[in-house]
mmCIF file of C-alpha atoms and ligand atoms in Angstrom:
data_model
loop_
_atom_site.group_PDB
_atom_site.id
_atom_site.type_symbol
_atom_site.label_atom_id
_atom_site.label_comp_id
_atom_site.label_asym_id
_atom_site.label_seq_id
_atom_site.Cartn_x
_atom_site.Cartn_y
_atom_site.Cartn_z
ATOM 1 C CA MET F 24 74.553 44.652 12.054
ATOM 2 C CA GLN F 25 73.043 41.755 10.104
ATOM 3 C CA PHE F 26 71.325 38.688 11.551
ATOM 4 C CA ILE F 27 72.894 36.614 8.740
ATOM 5 C CA ASP F 28 75.469 38.320 6.484
ATOM 6 C CA LEU F 29 75.107 36.745 3.046
ATOM 7 C CA ALA F 30 76.839 39.685 1.345
ATOM 8 C CA ALA F 31 80.145 39.029 3.133
ATOM 9 C CA GLN F 32 80.027 35.465 1.846
ATOM 10 C CA GLN F 33 79.076 36.513 -1.685
ATOM 11 C CA LYS F 34 82.098 38.783 -1.910
ATOM 12 C CA ARG F 35 84.369 35.735 -1.649
ATOM 13 C CA ILE F 36 82.687 33.654 -4.376
ATOM 14 C CA ARG F 37 80.990 36.185 -6.657
ATOM 15 C CA ALA F 38 83.322 35.442 -9.604
ATOM 16 C CA GLN F 39 82.696 31.663 -9.369
ATOM 17 C CA ILE F 40 78.936 32.160 -9.192
ATOM 18 C CA GLU F 41 78.942 34.454 -12.217
ATOM 19 C CA ALA F 42 81.091 31.985 -14.160
ATOM 20 C CA GLY F 43 78.647 29.205 -13.240
ATOM 21 C CA PHE F 44 75.656 31.262 -14.361
ATOM 22 C CA ARG F 45 77.384 32.164 -17.634
ATOM 23 C CA LYS F 46 77.993 28.472 -18.357
ATOM 24 C CA ILE F 47 74.290 27.753 -17.912
ATOM 25 C CA LEU F 48 73.296 30.676 -20.129
ATOM 26 C CA ASP F 49 75.551 29.154 -22.789
ATOM 27 C CA HIS F 50 74.417 25.518 -22.591
ATOM 28 C CA GLY F 51 70.764 26.396 -21.925
ATOM 29 C CA GLN F 52 69.862 23.322 -19.828
ATOM 30 C CA TYR F 53 67.952 25.223 -17.162
ATOM 31 C CA ILE F 54 66.177 22.110 -15.878
ATOM 32 C CA LEU F 55 68.198 19.040 -14.809
ATOM 33 C CA GLY F 56 71.337 20.407 -16.445
ATOM 34 C CA PRO F 57 74.821 18.976 -15.796
ATOM 35 C CA GLU F 58 75.187 21.143 -12.644
ATOM 36 C CA ILE F 59 72.384 19.154 -11.016
ATOM 37 C CA GLN F 60 74.197 15.852 -11.342
ATOM 38 C CA GLU F 61 77.419 17.494 -10.244
ATOM 39 C CA ILE F 62 75.980 18.937 -7.022
ATOM 40 C CA GLU F 63 74.132 15.688 -6.239
ATOM 41 C CA GLN F 64 77.356 13.699 -6.527
ATOM 42 C CA LYS F 65 79.323 16.255 -4.559
ATOM 43 C CA LEU F 66 76.869 16.428 -1.663
ATOM 44 C CA ALA F 67 76.284 12.664 -1.536
ATOM 45 C CA ALA F 68 80.056 12.255 -1.137
ATOM 46 C CA TYR F 69 80.237 15.051 1.451
ATOM 47 C CA VAL F 70 77.439 13.556 3.547
ATOM 48 C CA GLY F 71 78.569 9.966 3.022
ATOM 49 C CA MET F 72 75.354 8.617 1.502
ATOM 50 C CA PRO F 73 75.153 6.615 -1.738
ATOM 51 C CA HIS F 74 72.293 8.625 -3.254
ATOM 52 C CA ALA F 75 71.276 12.290 -3.405
ATOM 53 C CA VAL F 76 68.236 13.768 -5.157
ATOM 54 C CA SER F 77 68.106 17.542 -5.549
ATOM 55 C CA VAL F 78 64.660 19.062 -5.137
ATOM 56 C CA ALA F 79 62.830 22.381 -5.306
ATOM 57 C CA SER F 80 62.787 23.135 -1.548
ATOM 58 C CA GLY F 81 63.385 21.718 1.900
ATOM 59 C CA THR F 82 59.653 21.194 2.183
ATOM 60 C CA ASP F 83 59.694 18.954 -0.920
ATOM 61 C CA ALA F 84 62.722 17.170 0.556
ATOM 62 C CA LEU F 85 60.431 16.049 3.402
ATOM 63 C CA LEU F 86 57.201 15.635 1.422
ATOM 64 C CA MET F 87 58.696 13.413 -1.290
ATOM 65 C CA PRO F 88 60.202 10.760 1.049
ATOM 66 C CA LEU F 89 56.827 10.607 2.824
ATOM 67 C CA MET F 90 55.153 10.094 -0.571
ATOM 68 C CA ALA F 91 57.738 7.402 -1.315
ATOM 69 C CA GLU F 92 56.768 5.688 1.967
ATOM 70 C CA LYS F 93 53.102 6.025 0.883
ATOM 71 C CA THR F 94 52.014 7.657 4.113
ATOM 72 C CA GLY F 95 48.402 8.747 3.935
ATOM 73 C CA PRO F 96 45.098 9.006 5.792
ATOM 74 C CA GLY F 97 45.047 6.881 8.945
ATOM 75 C CA ASP F 98 48.830 6.935 9.337
ATOM 76 C CA ALA F 99 50.667 8.578 12.233
ATOM 77 C CA VAL F 100 54.077 10.229 11.820
ATOM 78 C CA PHE F 101 55.736 11.437 15.036
ATOM 79 C CA VAL F 102 57.124 14.974 14.877
ATOM 80 C CA PRO F 103 58.540 17.254 17.586
ATOM 81 C CA THR F 104 56.133 20.081 18.409
ATOM 82 C CA PHE F 105 58.994 22.592 18.584
ATOM 83 C CA THR F 106 60.119 23.026 14.963
ATOM 84 C CA PHE F 107 59.353 24.940 11.777
ATOM 85 C CA ILE F 108 55.832 24.353 10.450
ATOM 86 C CA ALA F 109 57.135 22.574 7.313
ATOM 87 C CA SER F 110 58.149 19.449 9.274
ATOM 88 C CA ALA F 111 54.591 18.664 10.339
ATOM 89 C CA GLY F 112 53.117 20.376 7.271
ATOM 90 C CA ALA F 113 54.738 17.815 4.975
ATOM 91 C CA VAL F 114 53.138 14.997 6.985
ATOM 92 C CA ALA F 115 49.701 16.616 6.795
ATOM 93 C CA LEU F 116 50.063 17.224 3.025
ATOM 94 C CA THR F 117 50.218 13.446 2.454
ATOM 95 C CA GLY F 118 46.958 13.031 4.382
ATOM 96 C CA ALA F 119 48.717 11.441 7.355
ATOM 97 C CA THR F 120 48.421 12.813 10.885
ATOM 98 C CA PRO F 121 51.357 14.489 12.602
ATOM 99 C CA VAL F 122 51.473 13.198 16.182
ATOM 100 C CA PHE F 123 53.367 15.699 18.279
ATOM 101 C CA VAL F 124 56.099 14.908 20.779
ATOM 102 C CA ASP F 125 57.730 17.063 23.460
ATOM 103 C CA ILE F 126 61.378 18.119 23.334
ATOM 104 C CA ASP F 127 64.477 17.768 25.476
ATOM 105 C CA PRO F 128 64.941 20.965 27.517
ATOM 106 C CA GLU F 129 68.716 21.053 26.866
ATOM 107 C CA THR F 130 68.979 20.342 23.132
ATOM 108 C CA PHE F 131 65.432 21.388 22.067
ATOM 109 C CA ASN F 132 65.346 18.190 19.969
ATOM 110 C CA ILE F 133 62.690 15.451 20.120
ATOM 111 C CA ASP F 134 62.709 13.748 23.531
ATOM 112 C CA PRO F 135 63.047 9.952 23.115
ATOM 113 C CA ALA F 136 61.088 9.241 26.322
ATOM 114 C CA SER F 137 58.156 11.390 25.124
ATOM 115 C CA LEU F 138 58.438 9.738 21.725
ATOM 116 C CA GLU F 139 58.082 6.233 23.178
ATOM 117 C CA LYS F 140 55.096 7.438 25.209
ATOM 118 C CA ALA F 141 53.448 8.979 22.129
ATOM 119 C CA VAL F 142 53.904 5.764 20.138
ATOM 120 C CA GLN F 143 52.412 3.670 22.978
ATOM 121 C CA LYS F 144 49.483 6.060 23.315
ATOM 122 C CA THR F 145 48.802 5.986 19.568
ATOM 123 C CA ILE F 146 48.862 2.184 19.515
ATOM 124 C CA ALA F 147 46.496 2.017 22.508
ATOM 125 C CA ALA F 148 44.054 4.519 20.972
ATOM 126 C CA LYS F 149 43.696 2.259 17.875
ATOM 127 C CA LYS F 150 42.748 5.175 15.624
ATOM 128 C CA LEU F 151 45.984 5.698 13.714
ATOM 129 C CA THR F 152 48.667 3.344 12.446
ATOM 130 C CA PRO F 153 52.144 4.415 13.580
ATOM 131 C CA ARG F 154 54.282 4.593 10.432
ATOM 132 C CA GLY F 155 57.259 6.853 10.928
ATOM 133 C CA ILE F 156 59.307 9.296 12.962
ATOM 134 C CA MET F 157 60.596 12.653 11.707
ATOM 135 C CA PRO F 158 63.318 13.871 14.077
ATOM 136 C CA VAL F 159 64.446 17.452 13.442
ATOM 137 C CA ASP F 160 68.076 18.540 13.934
ATOM 138 C CA LEU F 161 67.035 21.847 15.459
ATOM 139 C CA PHE F 162 69.294 24.893 15.115
ATOM 140 C CA GLY F 163 71.938 22.646 13.539
ATOM 141 C CA GLN F 164 72.399 19.995 16.234
ATOM 142 C CA PRO F 165 71.580 16.369 15.322
ATOM 143 C CA ALA F 166 68.788 14.708 17.309
ATOM 144 C CA ASP F 167 69.480 11.587 19.410
ATOM 145 C CA TYR F 168 69.484 9.059 16.538
ATOM 146 C CA LYS F 169 70.665 6.104 18.625
ATOM 147 C CA ALA F 170 67.650 6.327 20.935
ATOM 148 C CA ILE F 171 65.282 7.225 18.101
ATOM 149 C CA GLN F 172 66.387 4.357 15.846
ATOM 150 C CA ALA F 173 65.927 1.906 18.749
ATOM 151 C CA ILE F 174 62.313 3.063 19.159
ATOM 152 C CA ALA F 175 61.802 2.922 15.376
ATOM 153 C CA ASP F 176 63.146 -0.639 15.188
ATOM 154 C CA LYS F 177 61.024 -1.773 18.135
ATOM 155 C CA HIS F 178 57.811 -0.502 16.519
ATOM 156 C CA ARG F 179 58.854 -1.021 12.864
ATOM 157 C CA LEU F 180 58.726 2.660 11.950
ATOM 158 C CA PHE F 181 60.694 4.513 9.296
ATOM 159 C CA VAL F 182 62.924 7.421 10.318
ATOM 160 C CA LEU F 183 63.048 10.520 8.103
ATOM 161 C CA GLU F 184 65.705 12.979 9.255
ATOM 162 C CA ASP F 185 64.689 16.639 8.917
ATOM 163 C CA ALA F 186 68.193 17.993 8.332
ATOM 164 C CA ALA F 187 66.953 21.349 6.988
ATOM 165 C CA GLN F 188 68.963 23.227 9.615
ATOM 166 C CA SER F 189 71.834 20.812 10.136
ATOM 167 C CA PHE F 190 73.653 20.401 6.822
ATOM 168 C CA GLY F 191 77.356 20.364 7.746
ATOM 169 C CA SER F 192 76.814 19.029 11.276
ATOM 170 C CA SER F 193 77.744 15.548 12.480
ATOM 171 C CA GLN F 194 77.133 12.916 15.148
ATOM 172 C CA GLU F 195 79.846 10.441 16.146
ATOM 173 C CA GLY F 196 81.631 11.364 12.914
ATOM 174 C CA ARG F 197 78.587 10.761 10.704
ATOM 175 C CA LYS F 198 77.255 13.771 8.835
ATOM 176 C CA ALA F 199 73.690 15.065 9.065
ATOM 177 C CA GLY F 200 71.850 13.746 6.052
ATOM 178 C CA ALA F 201 73.293 10.302 6.789
ATOM 179 C CA LEU F 202 71.811 9.787 10.262
ATOM 180 C CA ALA F 203 68.746 7.872 9.058
ATOM 181 C CA ARG F 204 67.824 5.793 5.992
ATOM 182 C CA VAL F 205 66.319 8.926 4.404
ATOM 183 C CA ALA F 206 67.001 12.593 5.112
ATOM 184 C CA GLY F 207 65.879 15.896 3.669
ATOM 185 C CA THR F 208 67.731 19.189 3.827
ATOM 186 C CA SER F 209 67.002 22.763 2.700
ATOM 187 C CA PHE F 210 69.042 25.325 0.767
ATOM 188 C CA PHE F 211 66.805 28.273 1.652
ATOM 189 C CA PRO F 212 69.250 31.233 1.626
ATOM 190 C CA ALA F 213 69.433 31.541 5.430
ATOM 191 C CA LYS F 214 70.283 27.866 6.065
ATOM 192 C CA PRO F 215 73.916 26.821 6.731
ATOM 193 C CA LEU F 216 74.282 25.966 3.021
ATOM 194 C CA GLY F 217 71.922 28.251 1.128
ATOM 195 C CA CYS F 218 71.284 28.909 -2.545
ATOM 196 C CA TYR F 219 69.841 32.111 -4.078
ATOM 197 C CA GLY F 220 66.233 31.011 -4.069
ATOM 198 C CA ASP F 221 64.545 27.785 -2.999
ATOM 199 C CA GLY F 222 66.213 24.402 -3.110
ATOM 200 C CA GLY F 223 66.701 21.206 -1.157
ATOM 201 C CA MET F 224 68.204 17.739 -1.276
ATOM 202 C CA ILE F 225 67.186 14.242 -0.230
ATOM 203 C CA PHE F 226 69.776 11.682 0.820
ATOM 204 C CA THR F 227 69.095 7.972 1.023
ATOM 205 C CA SER F 228 70.950 4.700 1.327
ATOM 206 C CA ASP F 229 68.027 2.774 -0.178
ATOM 207 C CA LYS F 230 67.944 2.057 -3.910
ATOM 208 C CA ASP F 231 64.149 1.513 -4.059
ATOM 209 C CA THR F 232 63.538 4.806 -2.270
ATOM 210 C CA LEU F 233 65.883 6.514 -4.746
ATOM 211 C CA GLU F 234 63.918 5.168 -7.695
ATOM 212 C CA ARG F 235 60.592 6.234 -6.245
ATOM 213 C CA LEU F 236 61.976 9.709 -5.483
ATOM 214 C CA LEU F 237 63.277 10.178 -9.032
ATOM 215 C CA SER F 238 59.815 9.309 -10.339
ATOM 216 C CA ILE F 239 57.960 11.484 -7.824
ATOM 217 C CA ARG F 240 60.242 14.433 -8.674
ATOM 218 C CA VAL F 241 58.942 14.453 -12.270
ATOM 219 C CA HIS F 242 55.176 13.956 -11.879
ATOM 220 C CA GLY F 243 55.415 10.249 -11.129
ATOM 221 C CA GLN F 244 57.107 9.412 -14.403
ATOM 222 C CA GLY F 245 57.738 5.804 -15.435
ATOM 223 C CA ALA F 246 59.988 4.845 -18.344
ATOM 224 C CA ASP F 247 59.622 8.407 -19.617
ATOM 225 C CA LYS F 248 57.953 11.696 -18.753
ATOM 226 C CA TYR F 249 54.649 10.826 -20.427
ATOM 227 C CA THR F 250 54.298 7.381 -18.884
ATOM 228 C CA ASN F 251 53.115 7.994 -15.337
ATOM 229 C CA VAL F 252 53.169 5.207 -12.782
ATOM 230 C CA ARG F 253 52.117 7.246 -9.731
ATOM 231 C CA VAL F 254 51.028 10.772 -8.856
ATOM 232 C CA GLY F 255 54.077 12.944 -8.278
ATOM 233 C CA ILE F 256 54.974 16.600 -8.190
ATOM 234 C CA ASN F 257 57.284 19.020 -9.971
ATOM 235 C CA GLY F 258 60.020 18.782 -7.353
ATOM 236 C CA ARG F 259 63.089 19.763 -9.387
ATOM 237 C CA MET F 260 65.840 22.192 -8.377
ATOM 238 C CA ASP F 261 67.006 24.717 -11.004
ATOM 239 C CA SER F 262 70.434 24.346 -12.630
ATOM 240 C CA LEU F 263 71.095 27.976 -11.597
ATOM 241 C CA GLN F 264 70.672 27.075 -7.921
ATOM 242 C CA ALA F 265 73.026 24.134 -8.328
ATOM 243 C CA ALA F 266 75.651 26.553 -9.696
ATOM 244 C CA VAL F 267 75.333 28.691 -6.548
ATOM 245 C CA LEU F 268 75.712 25.619 -4.338
ATOM 246 C CA LEU F 269 78.754 24.386 -6.274
ATOM 247 C CA ALA F 270 80.496 27.716 -5.685
ATOM 248 C CA LYS F 271 79.497 27.793 -2.025
ATOM 249 C CA MET F 272 80.667 24.223 -1.378
ATOM 250 C CA GLU F 273 84.225 25.351 -2.135
ATOM 251 C CA ILE F 274 84.233 27.334 1.117
ATOM 252 C CA PHE F 275 81.551 25.486 3.090
ATOM 253 C CA PRO F 276 83.776 23.235 5.244
ATOM 254 C CA GLU F 277 85.829 26.292 6.189
ATOM 255 C CA GLU F 278 82.621 28.173 7.028
ATOM 256 C CA ILE F 279 81.452 25.361 9.301
ATOM 257 C CA GLY F 280 84.740 25.800 11.159
ATOM 258 C CA MET F 281 84.175 29.559 11.394
ATOM 259 C CA ARG F 282 80.720 28.909 12.856
ATOM 260 C CA GLN F 283 82.308 26.753 15.595
ATOM 261 C CA GLU F 284 84.610 29.637 16.494
ATOM 262 C CA ALA F 285 81.762 32.164 16.563
ATOM 263 C CA ALA F 286 79.652 29.866 18.755
ATOM 264 C CA ALA F 287 82.541 29.231 21.147
ATOM 265 C CA ARG F 288 83.060 33.005 21.508
ATOM 266 C CA TYR F 289 79.375 33.516 22.339
ATOM 267 C CA ASP F 290 79.536 30.619 24.840
ATOM 268 C CA GLN F 291 82.381 32.324 26.635
ATOM 269 C CA LEU F 292 81.028 35.877 26.481
ATOM 270 C CA LEU F 293 77.515 34.959 27.638
ATOM 271 C CA VAL F 294 78.336 32.854 30.706
ATOM 272 C CA GLY F 295 75.883 33.766 33.451
ATOM 273 C CA ALA F 296 73.930 36.226 31.252
ATOM 274 C CA VAL F 297 71.658 33.754 29.427
ATOM 275 C CA LYS F 298 71.305 30.004 29.165
ATOM 276 C CA THR F 299 73.637 29.182 26.263
ATOM 277 C CA PRO F 300 73.126 26.219 23.888
ATOM 278 C CA ARG F 301 74.186 22.744 24.985
ATOM 279 C CA ILE F 302 75.803 20.587 22.329
ATOM 280 C CA LEU F 303 75.910 16.945 23.395
ATOM 281 C CA PRO F 304 79.205 15.002 23.371
ATOM 282 C CA GLY F 305 79.682 13.388 19.950
ATOM 283 C CA ASN F 306 77.691 16.128 18.200
ATOM 284 C CA VAL F 307 79.095 18.959 16.080
ATOM 285 C CA SER F 308 76.453 21.598 15.319
ATOM 286 C CA ALA F 309 76.137 23.434 12.009
ATOM 287 C CA TRP F 310 75.002 26.438 14.075
ATOM 288 C CA ALA F 311 72.098 27.397 11.838
ATOM 289 C CA GLN F 312 71.021 29.419 14.861
ATOM 290 C CA TYR F 313 72.626 30.386 18.143
ATOM 291 C CA SER F 314 69.586 30.259 20.427
ATOM 292 C CA VAL F 315 69.588 31.230 24.100
ATOM 293 C CA LEU F 316 67.060 31.311 26.939
ATOM 294 C CA HIS F 317 66.209 34.258 29.163
ATOM 295 C CA PRO F 318 63.201 34.497 31.516
ATOM 296 C CA ARG F 319 62.674 38.151 30.465
ATOM 297 C CA ARG F 320 63.294 37.580 26.795
ATOM 298 C CA ASP F 321 61.183 40.426 25.439
ATOM 299 C CA GLU F 322 63.052 42.993 27.503
ATOM 300 C CA VAL F 323 66.443 41.685 26.310
ATOM 301 C CA ILE F 324 65.284 41.697 22.686
ATOM 302 C CA ARG F 325 64.054 45.284 23.054
ATOM 303 C CA ARG F 326 67.372 46.435 24.493
ATOM 304 C CA LEU F 327 69.248 44.766 21.635
ATOM 305 C CA ARG F 328 66.910 46.313 19.054
ATOM 306 C CA GLU F 329 67.435 49.787 20.576
ATOM 307 C CA ASN F 330 71.137 49.231 19.905
ATOM 308 C CA GLY F 331 70.610 48.175 16.295
ATOM 309 C CA ILE F 332 71.068 44.448 16.927
ATOM 310 C CA PRO F 333 68.590 42.116 15.210
ATOM 311 C CA THR F 334 67.283 38.964 16.882
ATOM 312 C CA ALA F 335 64.669 36.364 15.949
ATOM 313 C CA ILE F 336 62.354 34.057 17.874
ATOM 314 C CA TYR F 337 62.402 30.447 16.703
ATOM 315 C CA TYR F 338 59.687 29.473 17.595
ATOM 316 C CA PRO F 339 57.127 31.556 19.474
ATOM 317 C CA ILE F 340 54.266 29.023 19.129
ATOM 318 C CA PRO F 341 54.786 25.229 19.305
ATOM 319 C CA LEU F 342 53.047 23.404 16.475
ATOM 320 C CA HIS F 343 50.439 21.681 18.685
ATOM 321 C CA LEU F 344 49.059 25.157 19.512
ATOM 322 C CA GLN F 345 48.996 26.424 15.905
ATOM 323 C CA GLU F 346 45.618 27.106 14.332
ATOM 324 C CA ALA F 347 46.634 24.949 11.352
ATOM 325 C CA PHE F 348 46.555 21.902 13.652
ATOM 326 C CA SER F 349 43.671 22.931 15.928
ATOM 327 C CA HIS F 350 41.541 20.066 14.543
ATOM 328 C CA LEU F 351 43.946 17.607 16.194
ATOM 329 C CA GLY F 352 42.598 18.625 19.606
ATOM 330 C CA TYR F 353 45.807 19.479 21.479
ATOM 331 C CA ARG F 354 45.673 21.910 24.403
ATOM 332 C CA GLU F 355 47.968 24.219 26.272
ATOM 333 C CA GLY F 356 49.838 22.153 28.846
ATOM 334 C CA ASP F 357 50.142 19.080 26.610
ATOM 335 C CA PHE F 358 53.880 19.651 26.012
ATOM 336 C CA PRO F 359 55.182 21.672 28.962
ATOM 337 C CA VAL F 360 58.861 21.707 27.943
ATOM 338 C CA ALA F 361 58.203 23.055 24.434
ATOM 339 C CA GLU F 362 55.737 25.603 25.796
ATOM 340 C CA ARG F 363 58.204 26.918 28.382
ATOM 341 C CA ILE F 364 61.077 27.089 25.875
ATOM 342 C CA ALA F 365 58.848 28.917 23.358
ATOM 343 C CA GLY F 366 58.391 31.644 25.959
ATOM 344 C CA GLU F 367 62.080 32.107 26.786
ATOM 345 C CA ILE F 368 64.035 31.428 23.608
ATOM 346 C CA PHE F 369 65.553 33.839 21.099
ATOM 347 C CA SER F 370 68.348 33.697 18.547
ATOM 348 C CA LEU F 371 71.348 35.998 18.163
ATOM 349 C CA PRO F 372 73.083 37.103 14.953
ATOM 350 C CA MET F 373 75.016 34.049 13.731
ATOM 351 C CA HIS F 374 77.023 33.456 10.551
ATOM 352 C CA PRO F 375 80.628 32.610 9.649
ATOM 353 C CA TYR F 376 81.593 36.255 9.131
ATOM 354 C CA ILE F 377 80.367 37.722 12.428
ATOM 355 C CA GLU F 378 83.017 39.973 14.017
ATOM 356 C CA LYS F 379 84.366 39.357 17.496
ATOM 357 C CA ALA F 380 83.774 43.029 18.374
ATOM 358 C CA ASP F 381 80.089 42.708 17.439
ATOM 359 C CA GLN F 382 79.725 39.605 19.583
ATOM 360 C CA GLU F 383 81.342 41.446 22.499
ATOM 361 C CA ARG F 384 78.913 44.348 22.077
ATOM 362 C CA ILE F 385 75.934 41.955 21.972
ATOM 363 C CA ALA F 386 77.132 40.170 25.099
ATOM 364 C CA ALA F 387 77.680 43.442 26.962
ATOM 365 C CA ILE F 388 74.128 44.602 26.247
ATOM 366 C CA ILE F 389 72.631 41.269 27.267
ATOM 367 C CA SER F 390 74.733 41.187 30.447
ATOM 368 C CA SER F 391 73.427 44.633 31.418
ATOM 369 C CA CYS F 392 69.835 43.267 31.464
ATOM 370 C CA LYS F 393 69.965 42.093 35.065
HETATM 371 C C1 LIG Q 418 63.610 25.562 6.610
HETATM 372 C C2 LIG Q 418 63.036 24.327 7.174
HETATM 373 C C3 LIG Q 418 62.227 23.464 6.417
HETATM 374 C C4 LIG Q 418 61.724 23.784 5.040
HETATM 375 O O1 LIG Q 418 62.671 24.173 4.128
HETATM 376 P P1 LIG Q 418 62.265 25.127 2.895
HETATM 377 O O2 LIG Q 418 63.454 25.044 2.013
HETATM 378 O O3 LIG Q 418 62.026 26.485 3.451
HETATM 379 O O4 LIG Q 418 61.048 24.558 2.256
HETATM 380 C C5 LIG Q 418 61.815 22.273 6.994
HETATM 381 N N1 LIG Q 418 62.138 21.960 8.262
HETATM 382 C C6 LIG Q 418 62.868 22.780 9.035
HETATM 383 C C7 LIG Q 418 63.209 22.372 10.428
HETATM 384 C C8 LIG Q 418 63.326 23.999 8.528
HETATM 385 O O5 LIG Q 418 64.054 24.805 9.307
#
């Protein structure tokens, strides 16, 4: 059994991908070829944002908007402590300080009450200037943007949505990628929409941000490539990756539907065996992961492994306890919810092509771990 079955998906679209690759081999525009514009337009329309900028990775999709906001030394950007390292890593790469925030025990997303407290504390300490908030749509479920935007407006902070795991999800009918003024997503192969390498996309409703991003993507170019108005990066996505995404988008909405069915089956099969995910009313998850809680997690994982069933732990160590951020002076006990969840959480095989029989077998094994 596979944790994520990319081969089953490839079987459906292999011919389209090969045709796309062949077209690129013929026209030879490997960088910023016509496929790039095509996928940007397609995904901007899908998400419902006016502008999309394709980039080299999900990490660049977070780093570049921060560069566009000119965050740097002395600035604070608020990030949940329970997320992938790249969220806070992007903040640190600009020289700014990630200020960690605890999570909601039900959704695992940034807790608005802890966020408000962290902002107040940062203001009172007078060491850092609060600049922005980076909510993460963990495991595919959008964070609480209504509460977050209210806090952002009150303190005049920007909101940068980390939609790396949530492409295809929605909140009150609005798609992830359109839940803040700027959002970044990832096309790492294992994400809900993945390419065959690294890739990402930034969405924004702001024309000035768009212009800065286009410049930052090509080394801070001005009127042309050799007139440089700022320091940028090489943040471009390959035409070949765009071709993969174009083929995958043909079946992506259907796949999001298949993920809902798979998640609903798990929900039903796992009642009483583990704590199953809670999706808030108004949210539709992209189900990047199906993550559950069990007080004796390691034992359950071992039993599943003995039966040939792969699992993963996202995330065993909250970011405030990572060595990479030890200089920030956080301690165990600072974020009790994230620390407890990190000790009990694990993720089950999840993808659109998972078989009902496999899910039943997984549930039976977990249920036998009493
Ligand atoms: C995957 C991921 C990223 C980074 O994306 P890459 O494409 O791997 O650079 C950032 N944030 C979160 C929450 C992620 O899951």
